[in-house]
Amino acid sequence: MDLFLVKQAQNGSVEAFIQLMEKHKIALYKVAKSYLKQEEDVADAMQDTVLSAYEHLADLQEAAYFKTWLTRILINRCKDLLQRSKRMIPMEEWTAEPHSPSPEKDRAFYELLEELPVDYRTIFLLYYGAGFNTREIAEMLEMNENTVKSRLQRGRTKLEQAISE
Amino acid sequence: MGYTEQELREILSKDVQVSQQVEDKLKSTYIRLGEQQTATPQPEKKKSGKRKLRTAVAIIAAVILVGGSSMLAYAAINTDIFDNMFGNSTKESLPAKQVPYRKQDQEVGKTGTVTLPSTEFVEVDMDTAQRLLGDYLMATPIVKQLDDHTLTITGLVYSPNGAVMTFTLERKGGVTMLEYDDEARVRCKGAWFSDSTHYKFDINGGDHIYMDTKQSTNEKLVCTDYVAWGEVTTKPQLRILHYQNSEEEFNAKVKEKTGIDYDGSFEGVPSQELWEQIYEIPDEITEEYLDLTDKEPVPIRNAVSKTGGSLEISPFTLRIDVSKGIDVDWMEDIDAFEPADIDFVEIRFRDGSTYMVEDREHSISNIGDCVSKSHFYHITFNRLVDVDQIREIVVNDVTYTLQ
C-alpha cells in the first residue's frame, strides 16, 4: 500500500499523502512521545514532520524506504525541539513530572516507556514497536549499529533491574 | 527478566490513542496542504484542477468529520477508482462510425464498410458505488515489476461472472508493453500487448483494456480492464505470461534459421522440415499467478422470464442462459450459439430510466466486455447498475424480472 500511495503522493496527490500520514500517525505519535513529554510539543513535532515530508517527498528516491525516511524526519524534529526549548528530560524527571493524561487502555504502553531509560526508549520503540531492524535504527538515530544492539541488550537488563527494585 | 521479548513486542507495538490536541493539529495541517495544493496546481497530475480540488476537499472533510479515521479517508480515495471503473470524468463516449474494411474469402481484395457501434459512458454516483461495492473492493493495491515496466493494480471488484480492474503501467522513457489506437482503446478489442513485450497478463484468461488517454502520459498508462468470464470464477487471479522471446525476437529468429519472413503465420502450408526447424528455436513461456483479492465476490441476483428463461445479474455483470426461454440459433456440432443472436439487451429501472446495454440494430454497445460460452452469454457493463432499482431486463424480445 505504501508504495502505491507514495507514488501517488509524489505525483502530486494530496489525498494519497494524507492517507500515508493517517496510516503512520500512531507510530509517529509513539515515537514522538518517547522524546517529548508535553502534548503541545508532540503536536508541533508531528506537524513539522507532515509539512517537511510533504515538501521533500519528491526527494525520496526509494518509495520502499518511506517509513524509515518519515520516522527519521520526526526524530530530527523531536531533537530540534528538545534542543531549542532545552526540554531534554532525564529519566527521573520524565517519570516524576506530571504527564498529559493518557487513556487507561494505553497504561501498559506508557508504564513500560517510563520504566525505560530515556536513551533506550526510542530504540526499544523502533525495534519492538515499529519493527525496524538494528541497521535501520542505527541509520535513523545516526549511531553505530553495535551501539543499537548493546543498548537493546542493556535496556533489557535495566528493565529487569527497575522492575526488581 | 521483567518482560519477555514477546511481551515487549506486544506492548510496544500496540496502537495507542492519539491525543485530541495532536489530532486537531494534524487536521489543520491537512487543510493547509489542501489550500497550498489549490494555490499551486502541480502539472504532473493529469486531473483537472476542479476535480483535484473537489477530491482534496472531500478527503480533508472526511478526516475532520471522523476525527482522523483512516477508514473513511480510504473510502474517499475510492472515488477515483470507481470513476475509472464506471464513471465518465475522463472517459470518452463515441458515436457510431462507419469504417472501411478489406473483404476476405471470395471477395478478397475488395473493400466494404462496417459500422462501429456507439459507446457511451455515464457519471457514477459515488454514494451508490460505495454502498454497492465498497465492501468488495480490493483493499491493497498490488505492485508488480515486469522487467522495466511497473504494473500497479489499483482496484478490483468481481462477481462470479466477471471483473473490473483498474491498473497503471509505468516505464521510464515510455511504456512499450501496451499499444492502442484511438478506436480500439475504447471499443473493439481494446488496447493490446505489443510485439516487443516479453510479458502479457490477464485476469483468469480474459481482458478488454480501456486505455484512458486523458489520464495517461507517455511514461504512465492509466487503464481499466473489463473482463467477462466464460465460466463461473470465485478466485480472481492475475495471470502473468513471461515469454523468453518477444514476438519480434521470435520472428527474427525464425528468419535467421529458415530464411523466411515470418510474422506469426506462413503463406501456404509449411513443410514438416520447416516446422522442425522452428521447433528447435528455444522459446519458453512461464506462467505466474497472483491472487488479486481476498474479498468476497459481489453478490448476484437471479431474474426469470415467463418463457422459462433465466439470467444472473450483479451491479456490473450479466449472465444470460440462452438454452431456455429465448430463441437463439443453437449449433449442435460445437455446442454453442451464435452470439449475434443476442442483439438487444436493455435494463429498465423503476424510475423510468433505462440502460441500453446493447442494440445491434441501432449500433449501440455500452458494454465493457462480453463472451459467449456453451449456452451462456456473459456481459460486463461499462457502468454501475443498482440492481435493487431494476424493474425489468429485456433480452431480445424476452422480459426478465428479478426474483
Coordinates of C-alpha atoms in Angstrom, one line a residue:
Chain A
M1 CA 0.0 0.0 0.0
D2 CA 2.7 2.4 0.9
L3 CA 4.5 2.0 -2.4
F4 CA 1.3 2.9 -4.3
L5 CA 0.4 5.8 -2.1
V6 CA 4.0 7.2 -2.1
K7 CA 4.0 7.2 -5.8
Q8 CA 0.6 8.8 -5.9
A9 CA 1.7 11.4 -3.4
Q10 CA 4.9 12.0 -5.4
N11 CA 2.7 12.7 -8.4
G12 CA 1.0 15.4 -6.5
S13 CA -1.9 13.7 -4.8
V14 CA -2.6 15.4 -1.5
E15 CA -5.2 12.7 -0.8
A16 CA -2.6 10.0 -1.1
F17 CA -0.3 12.0 1.1
I18 CA -2.9 12.4 3.8
Q19 CA -3.6 8.7 3.7
L20 CA 0.0 8.0 4.3
M21 CA 0.1 10.3 7.2
E22 CA -3.0 8.8 8.7
K23 CA -1.6 5.3 8.2
H24 CA 1.6 6.2 10.1
K25 CA 0.1 8.6 12.5
I26 CA 0.0 6.3 15.6
A27 CA 3.5 5.0 15.0
L28 CA 4.8 8.6 14.7
Y29 CA 2.9 9.6 17.8
K30 CA 4.5 6.9 19.8
V31 CA 8.0 7.8 18.7
A32 CA 7.3 11.5 19.5
K33 CA 6.0 10.5 22.9
S34 CA 9.3 8.7 23.6
Y35 CA 11.1 12.0 23.2
L36 CA 8.7 14.7 24.2
K37 CA 6.6 14.9 27.3
Q38 CA 4.3 17.8 26.6
E39 CA 1.4 17.1 24.2
E40 CA 1.9 20.6 22.7
D41 CA 5.4 19.7 21.7
V42 CA 4.3 16.3 20.3
A43 CA 1.7 18.1 18.2
D44 CA 4.3 20.6 17.0
A45 CA 6.8 17.9 16.1
M46 CA 4.2 15.9 14.2
Q47 CA 3.0 19.0 12.3
D48 CA 6.6 19.9 11.3
T49 CA 7.1 16.3 10.2
V50 CA 4.0 16.3 8.0
L51 CA 4.9 19.6 6.4
S52 CA 8.5 18.7 5.9
A53 CA 7.6 15.3 4.4
Y54 CA 5.2 16.9 2.0
E55 CA 7.8 19.4 0.9
H56 CA 10.5 16.9 0.4
L57 CA 8.6 13.9 -0.8
A58 CA 9.9 14.3 -4.3
D59 CA 13.4 13.8 -3.0
L60 CA 12.6 10.4 -1.7
Q61 CA 14.1 8.1 -4.3
E62 CA 13.1 4.7 -3.0
A63 CA 9.4 4.5 -2.0
A64 CA 10.1 1.4 -0.1
Y65 CA 12.1 3.4 2.5
F66 CA 9.2 5.8 3.1
K67 CA 8.5 4.7 6.7
T68 CA 12.2 4.9 7.7
W69 CA 12.5 8.3 6.0
L70 CA 9.4 9.6 7.6
T71 CA 10.4 8.4 11.1
R72 CA 13.8 9.9 10.7
I73 CA 12.3 13.3 9.9
L74 CA 10.2 13.0 13.1
I75 CA 13.2 12.1 15.2
N76 CA 15.1 15.0 13.9
R77 CA 12.2 17.3 14.6
C78 CA 11.9 16.0 18.1
K79 CA 15.6 16.5 18.7
D80 CA 15.4 20.0 17.3
L81 CA 12.5 20.8 19.6
L82 CA 14.4 19.5 22.6
Q83 CA 17.5 21.5 21.7
R84 CA 15.5 24.7 21.1
S85 CA 13.5 24.5 24.2
K86 CA 16.1 22.8 26.4
R87 CA 13.4 20.4 27.4
M88 CA 15.7 17.4 27.4
I89 CA 14.1 15.4 30.1
P90 CA 16.2 13.0 32.1
M91 CA 14.7 9.7 33.1
E92 CA 14.0 10.8 36.6
E93 CA 12.2 13.9 35.6
W94 CA 10.3 12.1 32.8
T95 CA 8.9 9.8 35.5
A96 CA 8.4 12.4 38.2
E97 CA 6.8 15.2 36.2
P98 CA 3.1 15.0 35.5
H99 CA 2.2 13.7 32.1
S100 CA -0.6 14.6 29.8
P101 CA -3.3 12.2 30.9
S102 CA -3.3 9.0 28.8
P103 CA -6.2 6.6 28.3
E104 CA -6.5 3.7 30.7
K105 CA -6.2 1.2 27.8
D106 CA -2.8 2.6 27.0
R107 CA -1.5 2.3 30.5
A108 CA 0.8 -0.7 29.9
F109 CA 2.5 1.1 27.0
Y110 CA 3.2 4.3 28.9
E111 CA 4.3 2.4 32.0
L112 CA 6.8 0.4 30.0
L113 CA 8.0 3.6 28.4
E114 CA 8.6 5.2 31.8
E115 CA 10.5 2.2 33.0
L116 CA 13.0 2.5 30.1
P117 CA 15.9 4.9 30.4
V118 CA 15.5 7.9 28.0
D119 CA 18.5 6.8 25.9
Y120 CA 16.9 3.5 25.3
R121 CA 13.3 4.4 25.0
T122 CA 13.2 5.3 21.3
I123 CA 15.4 2.3 20.3
F124 CA 13.0 -0.1 22.1
L125 CA 10.1 1.6 20.5
L126 CA 11.5 1.4 17.0
Y127 CA 12.7 -2.2 17.4
Y128 CA 9.9 -3.8 19.3
G129 CA 7.1 -1.4 18.4
A130 CA 7.7 -0.4 14.8
G131 CA 9.5 -3.5 13.6
F132 CA 12.7 -1.7 12.3
N133 CA 15.9 -3.8 12.4
T134 CA 19.0 -2.6 14.2
R135 CA 20.7 -1.4 11.0
E136 CA 17.6 0.8 10.1
I137 CA 17.5 2.1 13.7
A138 CA 21.2 2.9 13.6
E139 CA 20.7 4.9 10.4
M140 CA 17.7 6.8 11.8
L141 CA 19.4 7.7 15.0
E142 CA 22.8 8.2 13.3
M143 CA 24.6 5.9 15.6
N144 CA 26.7 2.7 15.2
E145 CA 24.7 -0.5 14.8
N146 CA 26.6 -2.1 17.6
T147 CA 25.5 0.7 19.9
V148 CA 21.9 0.0 19.0
K149 CA 22.4 -3.7 19.7
S150 CA 24.2 -3.1 23.0
R151 CA 21.5 -0.6 24.1
L152 CA 18.8 -3.2 23.4
Q153 CA 20.7 -5.7 25.5
R154 CA 21.5 -3.3 28.3
G155 CA 18.0 -1.9 28.2
R156 CA 16.5 -5.3 28.9
T157 CA 18.9 -5.6 31.8
K158 CA 17.9 -2.2 33.1
L159 CA 14.2 -3.1 32.7
E160 CA 14.8 -6.2 34.8
Q161 CA 16.6 -4.1 37.4
A162 CA 13.9 -1.4 37.5
I163 CA 11.2 -4.0 38.0
S164 CA 13.0 -5.9 40.7
E165 CA 13.7 -2.8 42.7
Chain B
M1 CA 13.6 -10.6 33.4
G2 CA 10.6 -8.3 33.8
Y3 CA 9.3 -8.6 30.3
T4 CA 9.7 -11.3 27.8
E5 CA 10.6 -10.4 24.2
Q6 CA 7.1 -11.3 23.2
E7 CA 5.6 -9.0 25.9
L8 CA 7.8 -6.1 24.8
R9 CA 6.7 -6.6 21.3
E10 CA 3.0 -6.8 22.2
I11 CA 3.0 -3.8 24.5
L12 CA 5.2 -1.5 22.3
S13 CA 3.5 -2.4 19.0
K14 CA 0.1 -1.8 20.4
D15 CA -1.9 1.1 18.9
V16 CA -2.3 4.0 21.4
Q17 CA -4.8 6.7 21.3
V18 CA -3.6 9.9 19.7
S19 CA -4.5 12.9 21.8
Q20 CA -7.1 15.4 20.6
Q21 CA -4.5 18.1 20.6
V22 CA -2.4 16.3 18.1
E23 CA -5.4 15.2 16.0
D24 CA -6.5 18.9 15.8
K25 CA -3.1 20.0 14.8
L26 CA -2.9 17.4 12.0
K27 CA -6.3 18.3 10.7
S28 CA -5.3 21.9 10.4
T29 CA -2.1 20.8 8.7
Y30 CA -4.0 18.7 6.1
I31 CA -6.3 21.7 5.4
R32 CA -3.2 23.8 4.9
L33 CA -1.8 21.3 2.4
G34 CA -5.1 21.2 0.5
E35 CA -5.1 25.0 0.3
Q36 CA -1.4 25.0 -0.7
Q37 CA -2.1 22.5 -3.5
T38 CA -5.1 24.5 -4.8
A39 CA -3.0 27.6 -4.9
T40 CA -0.1 25.8 -6.6
P41 CA -1.5 23.3 -9.1
Q42 CA 1.0 20.6 -9.8
P43 CA 1.4 19.9 -13.5
E44 CA 2.3 16.3 -13.2
K45 CA -1.2 15.4 -12.1
K46 CA -3.5 14.8 -15.1
K47 CA -6.8 15.5 -13.4
S48 CA -8.4 18.9 -13.9
G49 CA -7.9 21.5 -11.2
K50 CA -11.6 21.5 -10.3
R51 CA -11.7 17.8 -9.8
K52 CA -8.5 17.8 -7.9
L53 CA -9.7 20.4 -5.5
R54 CA -13.0 18.6 -5.1
T55 CA -11.3 15.4 -4.1
A56 CA -8.8 17.1 -1.8
V57 CA -11.6 18.9 0.0
A58 CA -13.6 15.7 0.2
I59 CA -10.8 13.8 1.9
I60 CA -9.9 16.5 4.2
A61 CA -13.6 16.9 5.2
A62 CA -13.7 13.1 5.8
V63 CA -10.7 13.2 8.0
I64 CA -12.1 16.1 10.0
L65 CA -15.6 14.7 10.4
V66 CA -14.5 11.4 11.9
G67 CA -11.6 12.6 13.9
G68 CA -9.0 11.2 11.6
S69 CA -10.5 7.9 10.8
S70 CA -8.3 6.4 8.2
M71 CA -11.1 4.1 7.1
L72 CA -13.2 7.0 5.8
A73 CA -10.1 8.6 4.3
Y74 CA -9.6 5.4 2.3
A75 CA -13.2 5.4 1.3
A76 CA -12.7 8.9 -0.1
I77 CA -9.9 7.8 -2.4
N78 CA -12.1 5.1 -3.8
T79 CA -13.9 7.7 -5.7
D80 CA -11.1 7.8 -8.3
I81 CA -11.1 4.1 -8.6
F82 CA -14.9 3.9 -9.0
D83 CA -14.8 6.7 -11.5
N84 CA -12.1 4.9 -13.5
M85 CA -14.2 1.8 -13.5
F86 CA -17.7 3.1 -14.1
G87 CA -17.7 6.8 -14.5
N88 CA -17.1 9.3 -17.3
S89 CA -14.9 12.0 -15.8
T90 CA -12.1 11.1 -18.1
K91 CA -13.7 8.6 -20.4
E92 CA -14.8 9.5 -23.8
S93 CA -18.2 8.5 -25.3
L94 CA -18.0 7.8 -29.0
P95 CA -20.8 8.0 -31.7
A96 CA -21.4 5.1 -34.1
K97 CA -19.0 5.3 -37.1
Q98 CA -18.6 3.6 -40.4
V99 CA -15.2 2.3 -41.3
P100 CA -13.9 0.6 -44.4
Y101 CA -12.5 -3.0 -44.2
R102 CA -10.9 -5.4 -46.6
K103 CA -13.1 -8.3 -47.6
Q104 CA -11.9 -11.9 -47.4
D105 CA -12.7 -15.2 -49.0
Q106 CA -14.3 -15.0 -52.4
E107 CA -14.3 -11.2 -52.3
V108 CA -10.7 -10.9 -51.2
G109 CA -9.1 -7.6 -52.4
K110 CA -12.4 -5.7 -52.3
T111 CA -13.4 -3.3 -49.6
G112 CA -16.6 -2.9 -47.7
T113 CA -17.8 -0.8 -44.7
V114 CA -18.7 -1.9 -41.2
T115 CA -20.4 0.2 -38.5
L116 CA -18.6 0.5 -35.2
P117 CA -21.3 0.9 -32.6
S118 CA -21.6 3.9 -30.4
T119 CA -20.3 3.7 -26.8
E120 CA -21.5 5.9 -24.0
F121 CA -20.0 6.3 -20.5
V122 CA -22.1 7.9 -17.8
E123 CA -21.4 9.5 -14.5
V124 CA -21.1 7.2 -11.5
D125 CA -22.8 8.2 -8.2
M126 CA -20.2 7.7 -5.6
D127 CA -22.5 7.0 -2.7
T128 CA -24.2 4.3 -4.7
A129 CA -20.8 2.9 -5.8
Q130 CA -19.6 2.9 -2.2
R131 CA -22.8 1.2 -1.0
L132 CA -22.8 -1.4 -3.7
L133 CA -19.1 -2.1 -4.0
G134 CA -17.3 -0.6 -1.0
D135 CA -17.1 -3.9 0.9
Y136 CA -16.0 -5.8 -2.1
L137 CA -13.3 -3.5 -3.5
M138 CA -9.7 -4.9 -3.4
A139 CA -8.2 -3.4 -0.3
T140 CA -4.5 -3.4 -1.1
P141 CA -3.0 -2.3 -4.4
I142 CA -0.5 -4.7 -5.9
V143 CA 2.7 -3.6 -7.4
K144 CA 4.5 -6.0 -9.8
Q145 CA 7.7 -5.3 -11.6
L146 CA 7.8 -6.8 -15.1
D147 CA 11.4 -6.0 -16.2
D148 CA 11.5 -2.3 -16.7
H149 CA 7.7 -1.9 -16.5
T150 CA 5.9 -1.3 -13.2
L151 CA 2.4 -2.7 -13.1
T152 CA 0.2 -1.4 -10.3
I153 CA -3.2 -2.9 -9.8
T154 CA -5.1 -0.1 -8.1
G155 CA -8.6 -1.6 -7.8
L156 CA -10.6 -4.7 -8.5
V157 CA -14.2 -5.8 -8.0
Y158 CA -15.5 -9.1 -9.2
S159 CA -18.6 -11.2 -9.3
P160 CA -18.7 -14.9 -10.2
N161 CA -19.3 -13.8 -13.8
G162 CA -16.8 -11.1 -14.4
A163 CA -14.5 -8.4 -13.1
V164 CA -13.4 -4.8 -13.5
M165 CA -9.8 -4.0 -12.6
T166 CA -8.0 -0.6 -12.7
F167 CA -4.3 -0.5 -13.2
T168 CA -1.4 1.6 -14.2
L169 CA 1.6 0.6 -16.3
E170 CA 4.7 2.7 -16.0
R171 CA 8.1 2.8 -17.6
K172 CA 10.8 5.5 -17.7
G173 CA 11.3 6.6 -21.2
G174 CA 7.8 5.4 -22.3
V175 CA 5.6 2.4 -21.9
T176 CA 6.2 -0.2 -24.6
M177 CA 4.2 -3.1 -23.3
L178 CA 0.8 -2.0 -24.5
E179 CA -0.3 -0.4 -27.7
Y180 CA -3.6 1.2 -28.7
D181 CA -5.2 3.4 -31.3
D182 CA -8.0 5.9 -30.9
E183 CA -10.7 3.4 -31.9
A184 CA -9.5 0.2 -30.3
R185 CA -8.7 1.7 -26.9
V186 CA -12.4 2.4 -26.3
R187 CA -14.2 -0.3 -28.3
C188 CA -13.4 -3.3 -30.5
K189 CA -10.5 -5.2 -28.9
G190 CA -9.2 -2.6 -26.5
A191 CA -5.5 -1.9 -26.0
W192 CA -3.2 -4.8 -26.9
F193 CA 0.2 -6.2 -26.0
S194 CA 2.9 -5.1 -28.3
D195 CA 5.2 -7.3 -30.4
S196 CA 8.2 -6.2 -28.4
T197 CA 6.9 -7.2 -24.9
H198 CA 8.2 -10.3 -23.0
Y199 CA 5.1 -10.1 -20.8
K200 CA 1.4 -10.4 -21.1
F201 CA -1.2 -10.5 -18.4
D202 CA -4.9 -11.1 -18.0
I203 CA -7.4 -11.9 -15.3
N204 CA -8.4 -15.6 -15.3
G205 CA -7.8 -15.6 -19.1
G206 CA -9.8 -12.6 -20.0
D207 CA -9.2 -9.0 -20.8
H208 CA -10.6 -6.0 -22.5
I209 CA -8.4 -3.0 -21.7
Y210 CA -9.8 0.5 -21.9
M211 CA -7.0 3.0 -22.3
D212 CA -7.7 6.3 -20.6
T213 CA -5.7 8.7 -22.7
K214 CA -6.9 11.7 -20.7
Q215 CA -5.1 10.5 -17.6
S216 CA -2.2 8.7 -19.3
T217 CA 1.2 10.0 -20.2
N218 CA 3.9 8.5 -22.3
E219 CA 5.5 7.1 -19.2
K220 CA 2.4 6.1 -17.4
L221 CA -0.7 4.5 -18.8
V222 CA -4.0 4.5 -16.8
C223 CA -6.2 1.6 -17.8
T224 CA -9.4 -0.2 -16.8
D225 CA -9.7 -3.8 -17.7
Y226 CA -13.2 -5.2 -18.1
V227 CA -13.5 -8.9 -18.1
A228 CA -16.4 -11.2 -18.8
W229 CA -15.6 -14.7 -17.7
G230 CA -16.9 -17.6 -19.7
E231 CA -17.1 -19.7 -16.6
V232 CA -18.1 -19.0 -13.0
T233 CA -15.0 -17.9 -11.2
T234 CA -14.6 -17.4 -7.4
K235 CA -10.9 -16.7 -7.2
P236 CA -9.7 -13.8 -9.4
Q237 CA -6.1 -14.2 -10.3
L238 CA -3.7 -12.2 -12.4
R239 CA -2.0 -14.5 -14.9
I240 CA 1.3 -13.2 -16.0
L241 CA 2.9 -14.9 -19.0
H242 CA 6.6 -14.4 -19.4
Y243 CA 7.9 -15.1 -22.9
Q244 CA 11.5 -15.9 -23.5
N245 CA 11.3 -14.2 -26.8
S246 CA 9.1 -11.3 -27.8
E247 CA 7.0 -11.7 -31.0
E248 CA 9.6 -9.5 -32.8
E249 CA 12.5 -11.5 -31.4
F250 CA 10.9 -14.8 -32.3
N251 CA 10.1 -13.7 -35.8
A252 CA 13.7 -12.6 -36.3
K253 CA 15.0 -15.9 -35.1
V254 CA 12.7 -17.8 -37.5
K255 CA 14.0 -15.7 -40.3
E256 CA 17.6 -16.3 -39.2
K257 CA 17.1 -20.0 -39.0
T258 CA 14.8 -20.6 -42.1
G259 CA 15.5 -17.5 -44.2
I260 CA 11.7 -16.9 -44.4
D261 CA 10.0 -13.7 -43.4
Y262 CA 7.6 -14.7 -40.6
D263 CA 5.0 -12.6 -38.9
G264 CA 3.2 -15.2 -37.0
S265 CA 1.9 -17.1 -40.0
F266 CA 3.2 -18.6 -43.2
E267 CA 1.8 -18.3 -46.7
G268 CA 0.6 -21.7 -47.7
V269 CA 1.2 -24.9 -45.8
P270 CA 4.7 -25.1 -44.2
S271 CA 6.6 -28.3 -44.6
Q272 CA 7.3 -30.7 -41.8
E273 CA 11.0 -29.8 -42.1
L274 CA 10.2 -26.1 -41.7
W275 CA 8.2 -26.8 -38.5
E276 CA 11.0 -28.9 -37.1
Q277 CA 13.4 -26.0 -37.7
I278 CA 11.1 -23.7 -35.9
Y279 CA 10.6 -26.1 -33.0
E280 CA 14.4 -26.0 -32.4
I281 CA 14.3 -22.3 -31.5
P282 CA 14.3 -22.0 -27.7
D283 CA 11.0 -20.3 -26.8
E284 CA 10.0 -21.0 -23.2
I285 CA 6.8 -19.4 -21.8
T286 CA 6.4 -19.4 -18.0
E287 CA 3.2 -18.5 -16.1
E288 CA 2.8 -16.9 -12.8
Y289 CA -0.5 -16.4 -10.9
L290 CA -1.1 -13.7 -8.4
D291 CA -4.1 -13.8 -6.1
L292 CA -5.7 -10.4 -6.5
T293 CA -8.0 -10.1 -3.5
D294 CA -9.4 -11.9 -0.5
K295 CA -12.6 -10.0 -0.7
E296 CA -15.9 -11.8 -1.4
P297 CA -17.4 -11.6 -4.9
V298 CA -20.1 -9.0 -5.4
P299 CA -23.4 -10.9 -5.0
I300 CA -25.6 -11.8 -8.0
R301 CA -29.3 -11.9 -8.2
N302 CA -31.5 -14.1 -10.4
A303 CA -34.1 -13.0 -12.8
V304 CA -36.6 -15.2 -14.7
S305 CA -38.9 -14.8 -17.7
K306 CA -42.4 -16.1 -18.2
T307 CA -41.0 -18.2 -21.1
G308 CA -38.8 -20.2 -18.6
G309 CA -35.6 -18.2 -19.2
S310 CA -33.2 -17.1 -16.5
L311 CA -30.3 -14.8 -16.0
E312 CA -27.9 -13.7 -13.3
I313 CA -27.1 -10.0 -12.7
S314 CA -24.8 -8.1 -10.4
P315 CA -24.1 -4.3 -10.4
F316 CA -21.6 -4.8 -13.3
T317 CA -22.1 -8.3 -14.8
L318 CA -24.9 -10.1 -16.6
R319 CA -25.0 -13.9 -17.4
I320 CA -27.8 -15.0 -19.7
D321 CA -28.8 -18.6 -20.1
V322 CA -29.7 -18.9 -23.7
S323 CA -30.6 -22.6 -23.6
K324 CA -34.2 -21.9 -22.4
G325 CA -36.9 -19.3 -22.8
I326 CA -35.2 -17.4 -25.6
D327 CA -34.9 -18.1 -29.3
V328 CA -31.3 -18.4 -30.5
D329 CA -29.7 -20.5 -33.2
W330 CA -28.2 -23.4 -31.4
M331 CA -25.2 -25.0 -33.1
E332 CA -25.2 -28.7 -32.0
D333 CA -21.9 -29.6 -33.6
I334 CA -19.9 -27.1 -31.5
D335 CA -22.3 -27.0 -28.5
A336 CA -22.6 -23.2 -28.8
F337 CA -24.8 -20.4 -30.1
E338 CA -24.3 -17.5 -32.4
P339 CA -23.6 -14.5 -30.1
A340 CA -25.0 -12.2 -32.7
D341 CA -28.4 -13.8 -32.0
I342 CA -28.4 -11.7 -28.8
D343 CA -28.9 -8.4 -30.4
F344 CA -30.8 -6.4 -27.8
V345 CA -30.2 -6.1 -24.1
E346 CA -31.8 -3.3 -22.1
I347 CA -32.2 -2.7 -18.3
R348 CA -35.2 -0.8 -17.3
F349 CA -35.4 0.9 -13.9
R350 CA -38.3 1.6 -11.6
D351 CA -37.9 5.4 -12.1
G352 CA -38.4 5.0 -15.8
S353 CA -34.8 5.4 -16.8
T354 CA -33.0 2.8 -18.9
Y355 CA -29.6 1.4 -19.6
M356 CA -29.3 0.3 -23.2
V357 CA -26.6 -2.3 -22.9
E358 CA -26.6 -3.5 -26.5
D359 CA -28.7 -2.8 -29.5
R360 CA -27.1 -4.2 -32.7
E361 CA -29.8 -2.9 -35.0
H362 CA -29.1 0.7 -33.9
S363 CA -25.3 0.1 -33.5
I364 CA -25.2 0.7 -29.7
S365 CA -22.8 -1.1 -27.5
N366 CA -22.4 0.1 -23.9
I367 CA -20.5 -2.8 -22.6
G368 CA -17.1 -3.3 -21.1
D369 CA -16.6 -6.9 -22.4
C370 CA -18.7 -9.8 -23.5
V371 CA -18.1 -13.5 -24.2
S372 CA -20.2 -16.5 -25.1
K373 CA -19.5 -19.9 -23.9
S374 CA -21.7 -23.0 -24.2
H375 CA -25.2 -21.8 -23.5
F376 CA -24.3 -18.7 -21.6
Y377 CA -23.8 -15.1 -22.8
H378 CA -21.7 -13.0 -20.4
I379 CA -21.6 -9.2 -20.3
T380 CA -19.5 -6.9 -18.1
F381 CA -21.1 -3.5 -18.1
N382 CA -19.2 -0.2 -18.6
R383 CA -21.3 1.4 -15.9
L384 CA -22.7 0.6 -12.5
V385 CA -26.2 -0.8 -12.0
D386 CA -28.2 -0.6 -8.8
V387 CA -29.8 -4.0 -9.1
D388 CA -32.5 -3.2 -6.4
Q389 CA -33.8 -0.4 -8.7
I390 CA -34.3 -2.6 -11.7
R391 CA -37.9 -3.1 -12.9
E392 CA -37.1 -5.5 -15.7
I393 CA -34.4 -6.7 -18.1
V394 CA -35.2 -7.2 -21.7
V395 CA -33.1 -9.6 -23.8
N396 CA -34.2 -9.6 -27.5
D397 CA -38.0 -9.8 -27.0
V398 CA -38.0 -11.6 -23.7
T399 CA -38.6 -9.8 -20.5
Y400 CA -37.0 -11.0 -17.2
T401 CA -37.9 -9.8 -13.7
L402 CA -35.9 -10.2 -10.6
Q403 CA -36.8 -13.0 -8.2

